[in-house]
Short mmCIF file of C-alpha atoms in Angstrom, two decimals:
data_model
loop_
_atom_site.label_atom_id
_atom_site.label_comp_id
_atom_site.label_asym_id
_atom_site.label_seq_id
_atom_site.Cartn_x
_atom_site.Cartn_y
_atom_site.Cartn_z
CA MET A 11 -12.14 -16.94 17.57
CA LYS A 12 -13.81 -16.76 14.04
CA ARG A 13 -12.29 -14.75 11.29
CA GLY A 14 -13.87 -11.17 11.38
CA ASP A 15 -15.19 -11.69 14.84
CA MET A 16 -14.35 -8.45 16.75
CA SER A 17 -16.27 -9.14 19.97
CA HIS A 18 -13.00 -9.29 21.86
CA GLY A 19 -11.68 -6.36 20.23
CA ARG A 20 -8.77 -8.29 18.86
CA ARG A 21 -7.76 -9.88 15.46
CA ILE A 22 -4.73 -12.07 14.62
CA ILE A 23 -3.63 -12.39 10.96
CA PRO A 24 -0.98 -14.81 10.06
CA ILE A 25 1.48 -13.34 7.50
CA VAL A 26 2.65 -15.99 5.23
CA SER A 27 2.20 -14.67 1.54
CA ASP A 28 1.45 -11.37 -0.03
CA ALA A 29 -2.30 -12.05 -0.03
CA ASP A 30 -1.95 -11.74 3.85
CA ILE A 31 -0.72 -8.01 3.54
CA VAL A 32 -4.12 -7.14 1.93
CA GLU A 33 -5.99 -9.21 4.63
CA ALA A 34 -4.14 -7.45 7.46
CA ARG A 35 -4.77 -4.11 6.16
CA MET A 36 -8.52 -4.69 5.52
CA ALA A 37 -8.72 -6.05 9.00
CA ALA A 38 -7.08 -3.22 10.41
CA ARG A 39 -9.42 -0.70 8.57
CA THR A 40 -12.45 -2.68 9.73
CA LEU A 41 -11.25 -2.70 13.40
CA ALA A 42 -10.26 1.11 13.11
CA GLU A 43 -13.83 1.87 11.94
CA PHE A 44 -15.23 -0.10 14.85
CA VAL A 45 -13.09 1.85 17.13
CA GLY A 46 -14.33 5.02 15.67
CA PHE A 47 -11.47 6.29 13.12
CA SER A 48 -12.65 7.73 9.95
CA GLY A 49 -11.40 9.39 6.69
CA ALA A 50 -7.74 10.01 6.32
CA HIS A 51 -6.95 8.22 9.59
CA LEU A 52 -8.39 4.94 8.38
CA VAL A 53 -6.09 5.20 5.26
CA MET A 54 -3.07 6.05 7.44
CA ILE A 55 -3.65 3.13 9.75
CA ALA A 56 -4.37 0.71 6.87
CA THR A 57 -1.15 2.04 5.03
CA ALA A 58 1.13 1.65 8.12
CA VAL A 59 -0.24 -2.03 8.69
CA SER A 60 0.60 -2.70 4.88
CA GLU A 61 4.10 -1.56 5.40
CA VAL A 62 4.87 -3.62 8.51
CA ALA A 63 3.18 -6.59 7.11
CA ARG A 64 5.22 -6.27 4.01
CA ASN A 65 8.33 -6.21 6.10
CA ILE A 66 7.58 -9.53 7.30
CA ILE A 67 7.00 -10.98 3.89
CA GLU A 68 10.29 -9.23 2.60
CA TYR A 69 12.54 -10.24 5.39
CA ALA A 70 11.17 -12.63 7.97
CA LYS A 71 8.16 -14.65 6.93
CA PRO A 72 6.13 -16.19 8.45
CA GLY A 73 4.91 -13.74 11.06
CA GLU A 74 1.81 -12.31 12.30
CA VAL A 75 -0.07 -8.98 12.81
CA VAL A 76 -2.07 -8.68 16.02
CA LEU A 77 -4.78 -5.88 16.07
CA SER A 78 -6.33 -4.84 19.37
CA VAL A 79 -8.56 -2.15 20.56
CA VAL A 80 -6.67 -0.22 23.37
CA GLN A 81 -7.81 2.32 26.09
CA ASN A 82 -5.71 4.61 28.18
CA SER A 83 -7.11 7.11 30.67
CA LEU A 84 -8.02 9.52 28.06
CA ARG A 85 -8.78 8.09 24.74
CA ARG A 86 -9.49 4.80 22.81
CA GLY A 87 -7.13 3.68 20.12
CA LEU A 88 -5.93 0.82 17.90
CA GLU A 89 -2.74 -1.09 18.64
CA VAL A 90 -0.82 -2.92 15.87
CA VAL A 91 1.72 -5.44 16.79
CA ALA A 92 3.71 -7.08 13.95
CA ARG A 93 5.77 -9.91 15.05
CA ASP A 94 8.13 -12.36 13.38
CA GLN A 95 10.82 -14.83 14.23
CA GLY A 96 13.15 -13.78 11.45
CA PRO A 97 16.65 -12.75 11.24
CA GLY A 98 16.12 -9.63 13.28
CA ILE A 99 17.50 -6.06 12.73
CA ALA A 100 21.09 -5.45 13.55
CA ASP A 101 20.95 -1.61 13.62
CA ILE A 102 17.48 -0.37 14.38
CA SER A 103 18.37 3.23 14.12
CA GLN A 104 19.64 2.63 10.55
CA ALA A 105 16.55 0.79 9.75
CA MET A 106 14.57 3.74 10.98
CA GLN A 107 16.17 6.10 8.52
CA ASP A 108 14.38 7.17 5.33
CA GLY A 109 15.67 5.48 2.31
CA PHE A 110 17.46 2.63 4.06
CA SER A 111 16.51 -0.76 2.67
CA THR A 112 18.61 -4.09 2.38
CA SER A 113 16.08 -5.24 -0.10
CA ARG A 114 15.02 -3.41 -3.26
CA SER A 115 12.37 -1.55 -1.57
CA LEU A 116 12.07 2.14 -1.06
CA GLY A 117 13.31 1.77 2.59
CA LEU A 118 10.31 3.99 3.79
CA GLY A 119 8.40 1.18 5.56
CA LEU A 120 9.34 1.60 9.12
CA PRO A 121 10.22 5.35 9.15
CA GLY A 122 6.96 6.06 7.15
CA SER A 123 4.80 3.91 9.37
CA ARG A 124 6.11 5.91 12.27
CA ARG A 125 5.05 9.03 10.64
CA LEU A 126 1.42 7.53 10.04
CA MET A 127 1.01 6.34 13.52
CA ASP A 128 1.05 8.13 16.95
CA GLU A 129 3.30 5.75 18.69
CA PHE A 130 5.86 3.43 17.18
CA GLU A 131 8.34 0.95 18.91
CA VAL A 132 10.65 -1.62 17.37
CA GLU A 133 12.19 -4.41 19.48
CA SER A 134 14.48 -6.67 17.69
CA LYS A 135 17.16 -9.51 18.48
CA VAL A 136 19.44 -10.60 15.79
CA GLY A 137 18.53 -14.37 15.07
CA LEU A 138 15.45 -14.23 17.17
CA GLY A 139 12.93 -11.90 15.46
CA THR A 140 11.42 -8.52 15.33
CA THR A 141 8.44 -6.97 17.01
CA VAL A 142 7.07 -3.63 15.89
CA THR A 143 4.39 -2.13 18.05
CA MET A 144 2.43 0.97 16.92
CA ARG A 145 -0.70 2.68 18.20
CA LYS A 146 -2.99 5.39 16.94
CA TRP A 147 -5.27 7.15 19.37
CA LEU A 148 -8.75 8.62 18.40
CA PRO A 149 -8.40 12.30 17.83
CA MET B 6 -7.81 -10.82 -9.13
CA ARG B 7 -6.81 -10.01 -12.53
CA VAL B 8 -7.54 -6.26 -13.60
CA PRO B 9 -9.61 -5.87 -16.81
CA ILE B 10 -7.88 -3.97 -19.60
CA LEU B 11 -10.04 -2.28 -22.26
CA LYS B 12 -8.91 -0.87 -25.50
CA GLN B 13 -10.25 2.60 -26.39
CA GLY B 14 -8.92 3.83 -29.76
CA ASP B 15 -5.17 4.76 -29.21
CA TYR B 16 -5.34 4.06 -25.49
CA VAL B 17 -5.74 1.10 -23.27
CA ILE B 18 -7.64 1.63 -19.93
CA ALA B 19 -7.06 -0.63 -16.90
CA SER B 20 -9.79 -0.18 -14.14
CA ILE B 21 -8.99 -1.60 -11.00
CA GLN B 22 -12.00 -3.20 -9.33
CA SER B 23 -10.77 -4.32 -5.99
CA ALA B 24 -7.88 -4.34 -3.66
CA LEU B 25 -4.94 -5.73 -5.28
CA THR B 26 -2.11 -8.09 -3.91
CA ASP B 27 1.45 -7.57 -4.81
CA ASP B 28 1.31 -10.45 -7.45
CA ASP B 29 -1.86 -8.87 -9.01
CA LEU B 30 0.01 -5.60 -9.21
CA LEU B 31 2.94 -7.09 -11.03
CA LYS B 32 0.59 -8.91 -13.33
CA LEU B 33 -0.98 -5.64 -14.14
CA ARG B 34 2.34 -3.94 -14.95
CA ASP B 35 3.44 -6.69 -17.24
CA ASP B 36 -0.05 -7.11 -18.94
CA LEU B 37 -0.05 -3.44 -19.66
CA ALA B 38 3.35 -3.39 -21.16
CA ALA B 39 2.32 -6.35 -23.41
CA HIS B 40 -0.86 -4.56 -24.55
CA VAL B 41 0.97 -1.42 -25.53
CA GLY B 42 2.94 -3.61 -27.80
CA LYS B 43 0.01 -5.59 -29.06
CA TYR B 44 -2.35 -2.64 -29.87
CA ARG B 45 0.29 -0.07 -30.55
CA SER B 46 -1.16 2.02 -28.09
CA LYS B 47 -0.19 5.83 -27.55
CA GLY B 48 -1.33 5.78 -23.92
CA VAL B 49 -2.15 3.90 -20.77
CA ILE B 50 -4.62 4.90 -18.12
CA VAL B 51 -4.84 3.15 -14.88
CA ASP B 52 -7.88 4.03 -12.71
CA VAL B 53 -7.02 3.41 -9.17
CA THR B 54 -10.11 5.17 -7.64
CA VAL B 55 -11.15 1.99 -5.66
CA LEU B 56 -7.73 1.59 -3.96
CA ASP B 57 -7.97 2.58 -0.45
CA VAL B 58 -4.24 2.12 0.11
CA MET B 59 -1.14 3.01 -2.09
CA ASP B 60 1.76 1.74 0.00
CA SER B 61 5.49 1.67 -0.95
CA PHE B 62 5.04 -1.45 -3.19
CA ALA B 63 2.07 0.00 -5.05
CA SER B 64 3.82 3.21 -5.59
CA ARG B 65 6.90 1.60 -6.74
CA THR B 66 5.08 -0.78 -9.14
CA VAL B 67 3.03 2.15 -10.66
CA ARG B 68 6.42 4.02 -11.23
CA ASP B 69 7.91 0.98 -12.92
CA LEU B 70 4.87 0.28 -14.96
CA ALA B 71 4.89 3.96 -16.21
CA GLN B 72 8.63 3.63 -17.02
CA MET B 73 8.16 0.35 -18.83
CA VAL B 74 5.15 1.79 -20.76
CA ARG B 75 7.30 4.76 -21.63
CA LEU B 76 10.19 2.58 -23.04
CA ARG B 77 7.42 1.01 -25.26
CA GLY B 78 6.72 4.55 -26.78
CA ALA B 79 3.62 5.28 -24.80
CA LYS B 80 2.61 7.42 -21.88
CA THR B 81 0.92 6.53 -18.60
CA VAL B 82 -1.69 8.43 -16.48
CA ILE B 83 -3.06 7.42 -13.18
CA VAL B 84 -6.39 8.34 -12.46
CA GLY B 85 -8.38 8.79 -9.23
CA ILE B 86 -6.02 8.77 -6.29
CA GLN B 87 -8.25 9.50 -3.40
CA PRO B 88 -7.35 12.54 -1.22
CA GLU B 89 -6.97 10.48 1.89
CA VAL B 90 -4.72 8.13 -0.01
CA ALA B 91 -2.68 11.07 -1.23
CA PHE B 92 -2.36 12.50 2.21
CA ALA B 93 -1.16 9.00 3.48
CA MET B 94 1.28 8.75 0.56
CA VAL B 95 2.84 12.11 1.42
CA GLN B 96 3.04 11.10 5.10
CA LEU B 97 4.71 7.90 4.18
CA GLY B 98 7.31 9.67 1.92
CA LEU B 99 6.11 8.26 -1.28
CA GLU B 100 6.06 10.04 -4.76
CA LEU B 101 5.22 8.88 -8.26
CA GLY B 102 8.09 10.74 -9.79
CA ASP B 103 7.28 12.01 -13.18
CA VAL B 104 4.10 9.81 -13.70
CA ALA B 105 1.28 11.95 -15.00
CA THR B 106 -1.91 12.03 -12.87
CA ALA B 107 -5.46 13.02 -13.40
CA LEU B 108 -8.58 13.47 -11.47
CA ASP B 109 -10.76 11.38 -13.57
CA LEU B 110 -11.01 9.40 -16.92
CA GLU B 111 -12.15 12.45 -19.03
CA GLU B 112 -9.12 14.45 -17.91
CA ALA B 113 -6.78 11.63 -18.50
CA LEU B 114 -8.10 11.22 -21.96
CA ALA B 115 -7.76 15.07 -22.62
CA LEU B 116 -4.22 14.90 -21.20
CA LEU B 117 -3.12 11.97 -23.78
CA GLN B 118 -5.01 13.83 -26.52
CA ASN B 119 -3.01 17.01 -26.02
CA GLU B 120 0.28 15.09 -25.70
CA ALA B 121 -0.46 13.70 -29.13
CA ARG B 122 -0.97 16.95 -30.87
#
């Protein structure tokens, strides 16, 4: 699939350097617009994608962000999966606390992203990697 | 992409033109701190109107920038944070600390001029 092609409602952005964070959030915004999101919702999605992509750069590069259009029985939405094969998170409930960070960031990445999206799940195995899945549904 | 920095009297103005990578933001921070020394500026204005995302890294870098500029004897004003961006920042739990903000360039210049009096 070409870059920017959204005919299948899906985009994969490799996250290797900090420039890819910008790429991921721009792609998220574009696909979210295509789904029908507007205004503050576009910014919330792009910001959440920025945070989870940055987590990969800070802790676990390389990884990838997969953006997909999703549909449940009621609504359309956007799904964001941020995946890496990094060191994993030993204590997920700790990582989900505001202000917790093992690097010098603000520690708002994961808990903040959860507040920006409607659904949020973290799966992680130490030594194997982390997958963050988040969804936002059209209001 | 490097952010152009203009000198305007006692102030320097950085007008962000497009989305910035983390590296670009760090360069902007360092360039502004250097400019304050070079031109003996009293104030720094950073126009972020075009930014459609201010995430944790951008917010932290802006706070660091303001702190560095303050230690060099000048004041920083951030201009043009969009309402949607402000909303997302609050949801994310971000704050700019005691960094001054203004709606537009005119207000930022007035703020710096009042400060100088």
